[in-house]
Amino acid sequence: MDLLSNSDLIVFCFALIIVAFLYSSVGHGGASGYLALMAIFAVPMMVMKPSALLLNLFVSSTSFWFYYKANFFKPKLFYPFAIASVPAAFLGGYITLDTAIYKAILGIVLVFAALRLLGLFSTKEKEITAINIPLALASGATIGLLSGMLGIGGGIILSPIILLLGWANIKEAAAISSLFIFVNSLAGISGYLLNGSSFPIESLYFVPVAMVGGMLGAYYGSGKFSNKTLKYVLGVVILSASVKLIFP
């Protein structure tokens, strides 16, 4: 593999397992974490977006399966977001951003992801209320477009919205987010390929590595697992990557 030296590759893969583990434990695919790692290791921009979407597909689907088996998935909460997000994610995947603009927007999104991991956005459960369909559709479309353009699944944004508005509890939000990430990532990759962009074969080597962390994280996360210390460490890593992107 030409993307990384042998020593960097070992460190990258170890970090990739940890990122996939932590994200899948809360129902996420991990794209923001993967993109942060790739930014730190100076992976070319043309490789970052499709690679993150690909890894998202495998890790989020694994995460969804475990949460689904644990009976946390609520279809009626998922559909309003997905109906609007899938076509928007496809459009976002089709769009090719200027490198400087891509770095700036991605850096801002990673700041949000890092702050959430560091606990600055409350994820405490509220009294469950009925979902607001128009607001869910608007949120899904906005998150979907951003997801396709940047190569994220959108779960890092969707989960706080669901919890903040009291539409689901933490485990249900994780189940919804994991499938939401999967369909957005699939739509984003489709739009990316339809635009004539080539897919980096090197990305395939990272799939089994991420799957190890993803399966373990989803298994423990769908139970009662929580590891705040590792999440804080990951938050600091992602925050440093966002600074690198915004201020190269």
PDB file of C-alpha atoms in Angstrom:
ATOM      1  CA  MET A   1       0.000   0.000   0.000  1.00  0.00           C
ATOM      2  CA  ASP A   2       1.491   3.340  -1.075  1.00  0.00           C
ATOM      3  CA  LEU A   3      -0.679   5.616   1.054  1.00  0.00           C
ATOM      4  CA  LEU A   4       1.293   5.058   4.274  1.00  0.00           C
ATOM      5  CA  SER A   5       4.701   3.806   5.318  1.00  0.00           C
ATOM      6  CA  ASN A   6       4.824   0.464   7.156  1.00  0.00           C
ATOM      7  CA  SER A   7       5.270   2.087  10.564  1.00  0.00           C
ATOM      8  CA  ASP A   8       2.493   4.608   9.960  1.00  0.00           C
ATOM      9  CA  LEU A   9       0.232   1.854   8.652  1.00  0.00           C
ATOM     10  CA  ILE A  10       0.518  -0.122  11.899  1.00  0.00           C
ATOM     11  CA  VAL A  11      -0.327   2.911  14.024  1.00  0.00           C
ATOM     12  CA  PHE A  12      -3.141   3.908  11.680  1.00  0.00           C
ATOM     13  CA  CYS A  13      -4.756   0.460  11.775  1.00  0.00           C
ATOM     14  CA  PHE A  14      -4.547   0.304  15.568  1.00  0.00           C
ATOM     15  CA  ALA A  15      -6.181   3.737  15.812  1.00  0.00           C
ATOM     16  CA  LEU A  16      -8.774   2.702  13.225  1.00  0.00           C
ATOM     17  CA  ILE A  17      -9.874  -0.229  15.390  1.00  0.00           C
ATOM     18  CA  ILE A  18     -10.322   2.059  18.407  1.00  0.00           C
ATOM     19  CA  VAL A  19     -12.281   4.640  16.401  1.00  0.00           C
ATOM     20  CA  ALA A  20     -14.574   1.989  14.898  1.00  0.00           C
ATOM     21  CA  PHE A  21     -15.078   0.429  18.335  1.00  0.00           C
ATOM     22  CA  LEU A  22     -16.090   3.672  20.035  1.00  0.00           C
ATOM     23  CA  TYR A  23     -18.323   4.956  17.262  1.00  0.00           C
ATOM     24  CA  SER A  24     -20.142   1.664  16.685  1.00  0.00           C
ATOM     25  CA  SER A  25     -20.760   1.363  20.427  1.00  0.00           C
ATOM     26  CA  VAL A  26     -23.084   4.371  20.140  1.00  0.00           C
ATOM     27  CA  GLY A  27     -24.590   3.341  16.793  1.00  0.00           C
ATOM     28  CA  HIS A  28     -22.338   5.389  14.510  1.00  0.00           C
ATOM     29  CA  GLY A  29     -20.298   4.400  11.468  1.00  0.00           C
ATOM     30  CA  GLY A  30     -17.264   6.425  12.499  1.00  0.00           C
ATOM     31  CA  ALA A  31     -16.680   8.515   9.369  1.00  0.00           C
ATOM     32  CA  SER A  32     -15.780  11.684  11.260  1.00  0.00           C
ATOM     33  CA  GLY A  33     -13.202   9.683  13.193  1.00  0.00           C
ATOM     34  CA  TYR A  34     -11.823   8.023  10.050  1.00  0.00           C
ATOM     35  CA  LEU A  35     -11.575  11.374   8.290  1.00  0.00           C
ATOM     36  CA  ALA A  36      -9.773  12.846  11.296  1.00  0.00           C
ATOM     37  CA  LEU A  37      -7.257   9.994  11.263  1.00  0.00           C
ATOM     38  CA  MET A  38      -6.679  10.315   7.542  1.00  0.00           C
ATOM     39  CA  ALA A  39      -6.159  14.065   7.951  1.00  0.00           C
ATOM     40  CA  ILE A  40      -3.567  13.470  10.665  1.00  0.00           C
ATOM     41  CA  PHE A  41      -1.725  10.926   8.503  1.00  0.00           C
ATOM     42  CA  ALA A  42      -1.899  13.235   5.458  1.00  0.00           C
ATOM     43  CA  VAL A  43      -3.926  10.835   3.315  1.00  0.00           C
ATOM     44  CA  PRO A  44      -4.783  12.512  -0.046  1.00  0.00           C
ATOM     45  CA  MET A  45      -8.153  14.297  -0.151  1.00  0.00           C
ATOM     46  CA  MET A  46      -9.306  12.233  -3.127  1.00  0.00           C
ATOM     47  CA  VAL A  47      -8.989   9.117  -0.973  1.00  0.00           C
ATOM     48  CA  MET A  48     -10.591  10.438   2.220  1.00  0.00           C
ATOM     49  CA  LYS A  49     -14.217  10.883   1.158  1.00  0.00           C
ATOM     50  CA  PRO A  50     -14.832   7.513  -0.579  1.00  0.00           C
ATOM     51  CA  SER A  51     -12.807   5.625   2.029  1.00  0.00           C
ATOM     52  CA  ALA A  52     -14.818   7.062   4.917  1.00  0.00           C
ATOM     53  CA  LEU A  53     -18.100   6.263   3.174  1.00  0.00           C
ATOM     54  CA  LEU A  54     -16.973   2.699   2.458  1.00  0.00           C
ATOM     55  CA  LEU A  55     -15.927   2.037   6.038  1.00  0.00           C
ATOM     56  CA  ASN A  56     -19.196   3.586   7.184  1.00  0.00           C
ATOM     57  CA  LEU A  57     -21.158   1.018   5.188  1.00  0.00           C
ATOM     58  CA  PHE A  58     -19.587  -1.936   6.934  1.00  0.00           C
ATOM     59  CA  VAL A  59     -19.348  -0.577  10.468  1.00  0.00           C
ATOM     60  CA  SER A  60     -22.801   1.039  10.581  1.00  0.00           C
ATOM     61  CA  SER A  61     -24.504  -2.072   9.185  1.00  0.00           C
ATOM     62  CA  THR A  62     -22.830  -4.178  11.867  1.00  0.00           C
ATOM     63  CA  SER A  63     -23.844  -1.709  14.547  1.00  0.00           C
ATOM     64  CA  PHE A  64     -27.437  -1.638  13.295  1.00  0.00           C
ATOM     65  CA  TRP A  65     -27.668  -5.423  13.361  1.00  0.00           C
ATOM     66  CA  PHE A  66     -26.782  -5.628  17.053  1.00  0.00           C
ATOM     67  CA  TYR A  67     -29.111  -2.781  18.037  1.00  0.00           C
ATOM     68  CA  TYR A  68     -31.882  -4.290  15.904  1.00  0.00           C
ATOM     69  CA  LYS A  69     -31.482  -7.662  17.600  1.00  0.00           C
ATOM     70  CA  ALA A  70     -31.759  -5.911  20.945  1.00  0.00           C
ATOM     71  CA  ASN A  71     -35.135  -4.442  19.809  1.00  0.00           C
ATOM     72  CA  PHE A  72     -34.087  -0.797  19.886  1.00  0.00           C
ATOM     73  CA  PHE A  73     -34.964   0.050  16.275  1.00  0.00           C
ATOM     74  CA  LYS A  74     -38.160   2.071  15.737  1.00  0.00           C
ATOM     75  CA  PRO A  75     -39.030   2.172  11.994  1.00  0.00           C
ATOM     76  CA  LYS A  76     -41.571   4.998  12.346  1.00  0.00           C
ATOM     77  CA  LEU A  77     -38.807   7.273  13.649  1.00  0.00           C
ATOM     78  CA  PHE A  78     -36.364   6.283  10.918  1.00  0.00           C
ATOM     79  CA  TYR A  79     -38.402   6.756   7.737  1.00  0.00           C
ATOM     80  CA  PRO A  80     -38.993  10.544   7.898  1.00  0.00           C
ATOM     81  CA  PHE A  81     -35.258  11.184   8.146  1.00  0.00           C
ATOM     82  CA  ALA A  82     -34.297   8.648   5.481  1.00  0.00           C
ATOM     83  CA  ILE A  83     -36.882   9.720   2.883  1.00  0.00           C
ATOM     84  CA  ALA A  84     -35.333  13.178   2.710  1.00  0.00           C
ATOM     85  CA  SER A  85     -31.701  12.304   3.424  1.00  0.00           C
ATOM     86  CA  VAL A  86     -31.077   9.609   0.790  1.00  0.00           C
ATOM     87  CA  PRO A  87     -31.637  11.763  -2.333  1.00  0.00           C
ATOM     88  CA  ALA A  88     -29.811  14.643  -0.644  1.00  0.00           C
ATOM     89  CA  ALA A  89     -26.844  12.406   0.181  1.00  0.00           C
ATOM     90  CA  PHE A  90     -26.777  11.171  -3.412  1.00  0.00           C
ATOM     91  CA  LEU A  91     -26.622  14.771  -4.618  1.00  0.00           C
ATOM     92  CA  GLY A  92     -23.931  15.561  -2.070  1.00  0.00           C
ATOM     93  CA  GLY A  93     -21.852  12.597  -3.212  1.00  0.00           C
ATOM     94  CA  TYR A  94     -22.127  13.805  -6.795  1.00  0.00           C
ATOM     95  CA  ILE A  95     -20.804  17.245  -5.841  1.00  0.00           C
ATOM     96  CA  THR A  96     -17.024  17.701  -5.890  1.00  0.00           C
ATOM     97  CA  LEU A  97     -15.868  20.480  -3.601  1.00  0.00           C
ATOM     98  CA  ASP A  98     -12.713  22.537  -4.007  1.00  0.00           C
ATOM     99  CA  THR A  99     -10.001  21.109  -1.731  1.00  0.00           C
ATOM    100  CA  ALA A 100      -9.758  24.259   0.407  1.00  0.00           C
ATOM    101  CA  ILE A 101     -13.541  24.454   0.853  1.00  0.00           C
ATOM    102  CA  TYR A 102     -13.728  20.721   1.629  1.00  0.00           C
ATOM    103  CA  LYS A 103     -11.059  21.038   4.322  1.00  0.00           C
ATOM    104  CA  ALA A 104     -12.732  24.056   5.896  1.00  0.00           C
ATOM    105  CA  ILE A 105     -16.235  22.530   6.056  1.00  0.00           C
ATOM    106  CA  LEU A 106     -14.909  19.159   7.213  1.00  0.00           C
ATOM    107  CA  GLY A 107     -12.842  20.863   9.893  1.00  0.00           C
ATOM    108  CA  ILE A 108     -15.914  22.637  11.256  1.00  0.00           C
ATOM    109  CA  VAL A 109     -17.934  19.404  11.304  1.00  0.00           C
ATOM    110  CA  LEU A 110     -15.080  17.612  13.084  1.00  0.00           C
ATOM    111  CA  VAL A 111     -15.063  20.325  15.752  1.00  0.00           C
ATOM    112  CA  PHE A 112     -18.730  19.520  16.378  1.00  0.00           C
ATOM    113  CA  ALA A 113     -17.958  15.784  16.522  1.00  0.00           C
ATOM    114  CA  ALA A 114     -15.050  16.320  18.919  1.00  0.00           C
ATOM    115  CA  LEU A 115     -17.044  18.557  21.254  1.00  0.00           C
ATOM    116  CA  ARG A 116     -19.817  15.997  21.375  1.00  0.00           C
ATOM    117  CA  LEU A 117     -17.360  13.237  22.311  1.00  0.00           C
ATOM    118  CA  LEU A 118     -15.919  15.524  24.979  1.00  0.00           C
ATOM    119  CA  GLY A 119     -19.388  15.863  26.489  1.00  0.00           C
ATOM    120  CA  LEU A 120     -20.155  19.463  25.604  1.00  0.00           C
ATOM    121  CA  PHE A 121     -23.500  18.511  24.052  1.00  0.00           C
ATOM    122  CA  SER A 122     -25.922  16.898  26.468  1.00  0.00           C
ATOM    123  CA  THR A 123     -27.174  13.431  25.565  1.00  0.00           C
ATOM    124  CA  LYS A 124     -29.400  13.022  28.600  1.00  0.00           C
ATOM    125  CA  GLU A 125     -32.714  11.416  27.849  1.00  0.00           C
ATOM    126  CA  LYS A 126     -35.803  13.624  27.917  1.00  0.00           C
ATOM    127  CA  GLU A 127     -39.449  12.742  28.144  1.00  0.00           C
ATOM    128  CA  ILE A 128     -40.369  11.062  24.858  1.00  0.00           C
ATOM    129  CA  THR A 129     -42.550  13.184  22.578  1.00  0.00           C
ATOM    130  CA  ALA A 130     -44.119  12.590  19.154  1.00  0.00           C
ATOM    131  CA  ILE A 131     -41.844  13.208  16.185  1.00  0.00           C
ATOM    132  CA  ASN A 132     -42.389  16.399  14.169  1.00  0.00           C
ATOM    133  CA  ILE A 133     -42.505  15.099  10.581  1.00  0.00           C
ATOM    134  CA  PRO A 134     -41.740  18.386   8.715  1.00  0.00           C
ATOM    135  CA  LEU A 135     -38.803  19.097  11.025  1.00  0.00           C
ATOM    136  CA  ALA A 136     -37.531  15.515  10.634  1.00  0.00           C
ATOM    137  CA  LEU A 137     -37.721  15.799   6.839  1.00  0.00           C
ATOM    138  CA  ALA A 138     -35.857  19.118   6.844  1.00  0.00           C
ATOM    139  CA  SER A 139     -33.210  17.763   9.216  1.00  0.00           C
ATOM    140  CA  GLY A 140     -32.764  14.613   7.137  1.00  0.00           C
ATOM    141  CA  ALA A 141     -32.314  16.569   3.898  1.00  0.00           C
ATOM    142  CA  THR A 142     -29.777  18.951   5.418  1.00  0.00           C
ATOM    143  CA  ILE A 143     -27.752  16.227   7.099  1.00  0.00           C
ATOM    144  CA  GLY A 144     -27.928  14.029   3.988  1.00  0.00           C
ATOM    145  CA  LEU A 145     -26.523  16.735   1.704  1.00  0.00           C
ATOM    146  CA  LEU A 146     -23.697  17.469   4.124  1.00  0.00           C
ATOM    147  CA  SER A 147     -23.009  13.756   4.543  1.00  0.00           C
ATOM    148  CA  GLY A 148     -22.657  13.120   0.825  1.00  0.00           C
ATOM    149  CA  MET A 149     -20.417  16.128   0.233  1.00  0.00           C
ATOM    150  CA  LEU A 150     -18.010  15.389   3.086  1.00  0.00           C
ATOM    151  CA  GLY A 151     -18.045  11.594   3.243  1.00  0.00           C
ATOM    152  CA  ILE A 152     -19.760  11.249   6.620  1.00  0.00           C
ATOM    153  CA  GLY A 153     -22.908   9.322   7.479  1.00  0.00           C
ATOM    154  CA  GLY A 154     -24.537  12.055   9.527  1.00  0.00           C
ATOM    155  CA  GLY A 155     -25.127  10.099  12.707  1.00  0.00           C
ATOM    156  CA  ILE A 156     -22.894  12.397  14.735  1.00  0.00           C
ATOM    157  CA  ILE A 157     -25.369  15.189  13.913  1.00  0.00           C
ATOM    158  CA  LEU A 158     -28.627  13.211  13.887  1.00  0.00           C
ATOM    159  CA  SER A 159     -28.306  11.584  17.316  1.00  0.00           C
ATOM    160  CA  PRO A 160     -28.070  14.846  19.290  1.00  0.00           C
ATOM    161  CA  ILE A 161     -31.074  16.233  17.394  1.00  0.00           C
ATOM    162  CA  ILE A 162     -33.212  13.196  18.228  1.00  0.00           C
ATOM    163  CA  LEU A 163     -32.202  13.284  21.896  1.00  0.00           C
ATOM    164  CA  LEU A 164     -32.504  17.054  22.219  1.00  0.00           C
ATOM    165  CA  LEU A 165     -36.062  17.008  20.873  1.00  0.00           C
ATOM    166  CA  GLY A 166     -37.018  13.967  22.942  1.00  0.00           C
ATOM    167  CA  TRP A 167     -38.033  11.771  20.009  1.00  0.00           C
ATOM    168  CA  ALA A 168     -36.251   8.648  21.291  1.00  0.00           C
ATOM    169  CA  ASN A 169     -34.059   7.391  24.116  1.00  0.00           C
ATOM    170  CA  ILE A 170     -30.291   6.904  23.755  1.00  0.00           C
ATOM    171  CA  LYS A 171     -30.393   3.279  22.581  1.00  0.00           C
ATOM    172  CA  GLU A 172     -33.227   3.946  20.108  1.00  0.00           C
ATOM    173  CA  ALA A 173     -31.362   6.974  18.749  1.00  0.00           C
ATOM    174  CA  ALA A 174     -28.288   4.791  18.242  1.00  0.00           C
ATOM    175  CA  ALA A 175     -30.300   2.208  16.296  1.00  0.00           C
ATOM    176  CA  ILE A 176     -31.897   4.865  14.078  1.00  0.00           C
ATOM    177  CA  SER A 177     -28.560   6.603  13.486  1.00  0.00           C
ATOM    178  CA  SER A 178     -26.766   3.405  12.476  1.00  0.00           C
ATOM    179  CA  LEU A 179     -29.231   2.631   9.671  1.00  0.00           C
ATOM    180  CA  PHE A 180     -29.416   6.322   8.740  1.00  0.00           C
ATOM    181  CA  ILE A 181     -25.628   6.316   8.325  1.00  0.00           C
ATOM    182  CA  PHE A 182     -25.750   3.180   6.181  1.00  0.00           C
ATOM    183  CA  VAL A 183     -28.323   4.485   3.683  1.00  0.00           C
ATOM    184  CA  ASN A 184     -26.651   7.901   3.476  1.00  0.00           C
ATOM    185  CA  SER A 185     -23.230   6.353   2.909  1.00  0.00           C
ATOM    186  CA  LEU A 186     -24.617   4.090   0.191  1.00  0.00           C
ATOM    187  CA  ALA A 187     -26.309   7.046  -1.515  1.00  0.00           C
ATOM    188  CA  GLY A 188     -23.173   9.168  -1.157  1.00  0.00           C
ATOM    189  CA  ILE A 189     -20.956   6.512  -2.739  1.00  0.00           C
ATOM    190  CA  SER A 190     -23.457   6.070  -5.586  1.00  0.00           C
ATOM    191  CA  GLY A 191     -23.437   9.787  -6.337  1.00  0.00           C
ATOM    192  CA  TYR A 192     -19.643   9.881  -6.084  1.00  0.00           C
ATOM    193  CA  LEU A 193     -19.223   7.059  -8.609  1.00  0.00           C
ATOM    194  CA  LEU A 194     -21.906   8.386 -10.956  1.00  0.00           C
ATOM    195  CA  ASN A 195     -19.921  11.619 -11.181  1.00  0.00           C
ATOM    196  CA  GLY A 196     -17.132   9.612 -12.812  1.00  0.00           C
ATOM    197  CA  SER A 197     -14.822   9.673  -9.799  1.00  0.00           C
ATOM    198  CA  SER A 198     -12.580   6.643  -9.343  1.00  0.00           C
ATOM    199  CA  PHE A 199     -12.695   4.538  -6.193  1.00  0.00           C
ATOM    200  CA  PRO A 200      -9.385   4.044  -4.326  1.00  0.00           C
ATOM    201  CA  ILE A 201      -8.699   0.310  -4.143  1.00  0.00           C
ATOM    202  CA  GLU A 202      -6.447   0.910  -1.115  1.00  0.00           C
ATOM    203  CA  SER A 203      -9.562   1.647   0.921  1.00  0.00           C
ATOM    204  CA  LEU A 204     -10.581  -2.004   0.782  1.00  0.00           C
ATOM    205  CA  TYR A 205      -7.588  -2.973   2.940  1.00  0.00           C
ATOM    206  CA  PHE A 206      -8.984  -0.939   5.809  1.00  0.00           C
ATOM    207  CA  VAL A 207     -12.404  -2.651   5.821  1.00  0.00           C
ATOM    208  CA  PRO A 208     -11.493  -5.806   7.821  1.00  0.00           C
ATOM    209  CA  VAL A 209      -9.521  -3.671  10.277  1.00  0.00           C
ATOM    210  CA  ALA A 210     -12.466  -1.373  10.942  1.00  0.00           C
ATOM    211  CA  MET A 211     -14.836  -4.350  11.129  1.00  0.00           C
ATOM    212  CA  VAL A 212     -12.919  -5.790  14.083  1.00  0.00           C
ATOM    213  CA  GLY A 213     -13.510  -2.656  16.117  1.00  0.00           C
ATOM    214  CA  GLY A 214     -17.003  -2.199  14.730  1.00  0.00           C
ATOM    215  CA  MET A 215     -18.236  -5.645  15.708  1.00  0.00           C
ATOM    216  CA  LEU A 216     -16.816  -5.426  19.230  1.00  0.00           C
ATOM    217  CA  GLY A 217     -18.171  -1.913  19.745  1.00  0.00           C
ATOM    218  CA  ALA A 218     -21.638  -2.777  18.481  1.00  0.00           C
ATOM    219  CA  TYR A 219     -21.777  -5.898  20.656  1.00  0.00           C
ATOM    220  CA  TYR A 220     -20.883  -4.071  23.848  1.00  0.00           C
ATOM    221  CA  GLY A 221     -22.641  -0.821  22.958  1.00  0.00           C
ATOM    222  CA  SER A 222     -26.004  -2.485  22.415  1.00  0.00           C
ATOM    223  CA  GLY A 223     -25.659  -3.740  25.993  1.00  0.00           C
ATOM    224  CA  LYS A 224     -24.529  -1.459  28.810  1.00  0.00           C
ATOM    225  CA  PHE A 225     -21.002  -0.567  27.730  1.00  0.00           C
ATOM    226  CA  SER A 226     -19.626   2.926  28.241  1.00  0.00           C
ATOM    227  CA  ASN A 227     -16.013   4.111  28.279  1.00  0.00           C
ATOM    228  CA  LYS A 228     -15.831   7.852  28.834  1.00  0.00           C
ATOM    229  CA  THR A 229     -12.034   8.023  29.068  1.00  0.00           C
ATOM    230  CA  LEU A 230     -11.459   6.619  25.584  1.00  0.00           C
ATOM    231  CA  LYS A 231     -14.156   8.891  24.173  1.00  0.00           C
ATOM    232  CA  TYR A 232     -12.394  11.909  25.659  1.00  0.00           C
ATOM    233  CA  VAL A 233      -9.089  10.812  24.117  1.00  0.00           C
ATOM    234  CA  LEU A 234     -10.757  10.346  20.744  1.00  0.00           C
ATOM    235  CA  GLY A 235     -12.397  13.755  21.093  1.00  0.00           C
ATOM    236  CA  VAL A 236      -9.007  15.410  21.589  1.00  0.00           C
ATOM    237  CA  VAL A 237      -7.573  13.563  18.568  1.00  0.00           C
ATOM    238  CA  ILE A 238     -10.454  14.649  16.325  1.00  0.00           C
ATOM    239  CA  LEU A 239     -10.217  18.215  17.603  1.00  0.00           C
ATOM    240  CA  SER A 240      -6.521  18.326  16.692  1.00  0.00           C
ATOM    241  CA  ALA A 241      -7.326  16.997  13.229  1.00  0.00           C
ATOM    242  CA  SER A 242      -9.975  19.678  12.748  1.00  0.00           C
ATOM    243  CA  VAL A 243      -7.445  22.382  13.631  1.00  0.00           C
ATOM    244  CA  LYS A 244      -5.035  20.906  11.077  1.00  0.00           C
ATOM    245  CA  LEU A 245      -7.727  21.060   8.389  1.00  0.00           C
ATOM    246  CA  ILE A 246      -8.936  24.575   9.187  1.00  0.00           C
ATOM    247  CA  PHE A 247      -5.472  26.038   9.774  1.00  0.00           C
ATOM    248  CA  PRO A 248      -3.065  24.038   7.530  1.00  0.00           C
TER     249      PRO A 248
END
